[in-house]
Amino acid sequence: MKKWFYIVLIFFWAIPSGFAQLKIHTFEEAEQLAVKNPKPFVVFTHTSWCKICKMMENSTFKNPEIIKVLNTDFYFISLDAESKKDIFFNNHSFKFKPQGPNTGVHELASALATIDSEVIYPTLTILESDFSIVFQKHSLLNAKDLLLILQKIK
């Protein structure tokens, strides 16, 4: 009986450690970490109602290779474009800007997800450690395509 107990205990202890988790940082946290260990920032700008955003969250960002590269070589930040929380980043304070009843967009989402005067979700933005934008893309990125992009930038 004791033998089975230890086997079950080892089984449940080992399983969670076998699955890598994507480290998601806040802007403030990533900026602080970058002081000691400069790495590019990957910002995933999304909304709660965006179906393509959910697809990326549930497929691309669950891919073990993507998780490994993002955790090792980048600071990954998930930005809800409709968040009402103030964000202090790069010596600026960014706020939610209402655009009507129960709608609006965060200033930081506008700054990072605007391409050709348009904000479309999802947007993936990659910033160098000096906060300059080196890559922006609107649309679904599968794991294979994102991995190629990340490997070119790191």
Short mmCIF file of C-alpha atoms in Angstrom, two decimals:
data_model
loop_
_atom_site.label_atom_id
_atom_site.label_comp_id
_atom_site.label_asym_id
_atom_site.label_seq_id
_atom_site.Cartn_x
_atom_site.Cartn_y
_atom_site.Cartn_z
CA MET A 1 0.00 0.00 0.00
CA LYS A 2 2.81 2.40 0.88
CA LYS A 3 4.42 1.65 -2.47
CA TRP A 4 1.30 2.79 -4.35
CA PHE A 5 1.07 5.91 -2.25
CA TYR A 6 4.62 6.93 -3.23
CA ILE A 7 4.03 6.11 -6.89
CA VAL A 8 0.89 8.26 -6.96
CA LEU A 9 2.67 11.04 -5.06
CA ILE A 10 5.57 11.06 -7.53
CA PHE A 11 3.15 10.98 -10.46
CA PHE A 12 1.25 14.07 -9.27
CA TRP A 13 4.43 15.87 -8.26
CA ALA A 14 6.16 15.28 -11.62
CA ILE A 15 3.28 16.09 -13.98
CA PRO A 16 2.94 19.85 -13.32
CA SER A 17 6.69 20.38 -13.62
CA GLY A 18 6.65 18.75 -17.05
CA PHE A 19 4.57 21.58 -18.52
CA ALA A 20 6.30 24.88 -19.02
CA GLN A 21 4.40 28.02 -18.13
CA LEU A 22 4.74 31.25 -20.07
CA LYS A 23 6.11 33.99 -17.81
CA ILE A 24 3.88 37.02 -18.22
CA HIS A 25 5.32 40.28 -16.91
CA THR A 26 3.77 43.66 -16.25
CA PHE A 27 5.32 46.64 -18.03
CA GLU A 28 6.72 47.94 -14.76
CA GLU A 29 8.21 44.57 -13.84
CA ALA A 30 9.75 43.99 -17.29
CA GLU A 31 11.25 47.46 -17.31
CA GLN A 32 12.88 46.82 -13.91
CA LEU A 33 14.19 43.40 -14.97
CA ALA A 34 15.64 44.88 -18.17
CA VAL A 35 17.88 47.21 -16.17
CA LYS A 36 19.93 44.25 -14.92
CA ASN A 37 19.29 41.89 -17.83
CA PRO A 38 18.46 43.73 -21.09
CA LYS A 39 16.26 41.70 -23.43
CA PRO A 40 13.63 42.65 -26.02
CA PHE A 41 9.99 42.98 -24.96
CA VAL A 42 7.22 41.05 -26.73
CA VAL A 43 3.86 42.77 -26.21
CA PHE A 44 0.67 40.93 -27.11
CA THR A 45 -2.14 43.51 -27.38
CA HIS A 46 -5.59 41.97 -27.19
CA THR A 47 -9.15 42.37 -25.91
CA SER A 48 -11.50 40.05 -24.04
CA TRP A 49 -13.94 39.88 -26.97
CA CYS A 50 -11.39 39.15 -29.73
CA LYS A 51 -11.75 35.56 -30.97
CA ILE A 52 -8.45 35.59 -32.87
CA CYS A 53 -6.72 36.83 -29.71
CA LYS A 54 -8.17 33.85 -27.80
CA MET A 55 -6.96 31.51 -30.54
CA MET A 56 -3.41 32.83 -30.13
CA GLU A 57 -3.61 32.58 -26.35
CA ASN A 58 -4.81 28.98 -26.55
CA SER A 59 -2.53 27.75 -29.32
CA THR A 60 0.49 29.90 -30.19
CA PHE A 61 1.32 30.89 -26.61
CA LYS A 62 0.80 27.32 -25.35
CA ASN A 63 3.40 25.91 -27.76
CA PRO A 64 6.40 24.56 -25.77
CA GLU A 65 8.97 25.99 -28.22
CA ILE A 66 7.36 29.45 -28.09
CA ILE A 67 7.22 29.31 -24.29
CA LYS A 68 10.89 28.35 -24.08
CA VAL A 69 12.07 31.12 -26.42
CA LEU A 70 9.87 33.80 -24.83
CA ASN A 71 10.88 32.83 -21.29
CA THR A 72 14.59 32.69 -22.14
CA ASP A 73 15.20 35.51 -24.60
CA PHE A 74 12.38 38.03 -24.12
CA TYR A 75 10.11 39.71 -21.59
CA PHE A 76 6.55 38.77 -22.54
CA ILE A 77 3.79 41.25 -21.69
CA SER A 78 0.08 40.68 -22.24
CA LEU A 79 -1.76 43.99 -22.69
CA ASP A 80 -5.54 44.15 -22.50
CA ALA A 81 -6.30 47.12 -24.76
CA GLU A 82 -9.41 47.92 -22.72
CA SER A 83 -7.76 47.76 -19.30
CA LYS A 84 -8.67 50.70 -17.08
CA LYS A 85 -5.48 50.37 -15.02
CA ASP A 86 -2.89 53.15 -15.31
CA ILE A 87 0.47 51.87 -16.54
CA PHE A 88 3.78 53.62 -15.93
CA PHE A 89 6.31 52.67 -18.62
CA ASN A 90 9.37 54.36 -20.12
CA ASN A 91 8.92 57.43 -17.88
CA HIS A 92 5.33 57.98 -19.04
CA SER A 93 1.97 57.35 -17.44
CA PHE A 94 -0.55 55.72 -19.79
CA LYS A 95 -4.28 55.73 -19.05
CA PHE A 96 -7.52 54.29 -20.35
CA LYS A 97 -9.29 56.72 -22.69
CA PRO A 98 -13.08 56.29 -22.90
CA GLN A 99 -14.50 56.57 -26.42
CA GLY A 100 -18.17 56.16 -25.62
CA PRO A 101 -20.42 54.33 -23.18
CA ASN A 102 -18.63 51.19 -21.95
CA THR A 103 -15.95 51.45 -24.62
CA GLY A 104 -12.48 52.87 -24.98
CA VAL A 105 -8.85 52.02 -25.49
CA HIS A 106 -5.77 52.23 -23.32
CA GLU A 107 -3.23 54.85 -24.42
CA LEU A 108 -0.43 52.30 -24.30
CA ALA A 109 -2.39 49.92 -26.54
CA SER A 110 -2.82 52.77 -29.03
CA ALA A 111 0.89 53.56 -28.87
CA LEU A 112 2.00 49.96 -29.42
CA ALA A 113 -0.72 48.55 -31.66
CA THR A 114 -1.26 51.35 -34.16
CA ILE A 115 -0.14 50.45 -37.68
CA ASP A 116 -1.09 52.75 -40.58
CA SER A 117 -3.33 54.80 -38.25
CA GLU A 118 -5.32 51.70 -37.28
CA VAL A 119 -5.50 49.62 -34.12
CA ILE A 120 -6.50 46.03 -34.86
CA TYR A 121 -6.50 43.10 -32.46
CA PRO A 122 -4.46 41.09 -31.90
CA THR A 123 -1.24 42.98 -32.43
CA LEU A 124 2.16 41.61 -31.60
CA THR A 125 4.79 44.30 -30.98
CA ILE A 126 8.45 43.65 -30.26
CA LEU A 127 10.49 46.38 -28.58
CA GLU A 128 14.24 46.49 -28.14
CA SER A 129 15.50 47.03 -24.60
CA ASP A 130 15.70 50.78 -25.43
CA PHE A 131 11.90 50.65 -26.10
CA SER A 132 12.18 51.21 -29.86
CA ILE A 133 9.69 49.20 -31.92
CA VAL A 134 11.43 46.63 -34.13
CA PHE A 135 8.40 44.58 -35.18
CA GLN A 136 4.59 44.98 -35.34
CA LYS A 137 2.00 42.68 -36.84
CA HIS A 138 -1.79 42.67 -36.76
CA SER A 139 -3.38 39.24 -37.11
CA LEU A 140 -3.12 35.68 -36.00
CA LEU A 141 0.42 34.36 -35.77
CA ASN A 142 0.78 30.61 -35.52
CA ALA A 143 3.63 29.09 -33.52
CA LYS A 144 5.76 28.33 -36.59
CA ASP A 145 5.60 31.91 -37.91
CA LEU A 146 6.13 33.48 -34.49
CA LEU A 147 9.12 31.24 -33.82
CA LEU A 148 10.77 32.42 -37.06
CA ILE A 149 10.17 36.06 -36.11
CA LEU A 150 11.54 35.59 -32.58
CA GLN A 151 14.63 33.78 -33.83
CA LYS A 152 15.43 36.63 -36.24
CA ILE A 153 15.10 39.25 -33.51
CA LYS A 154 16.80 37.61 -30.55
#
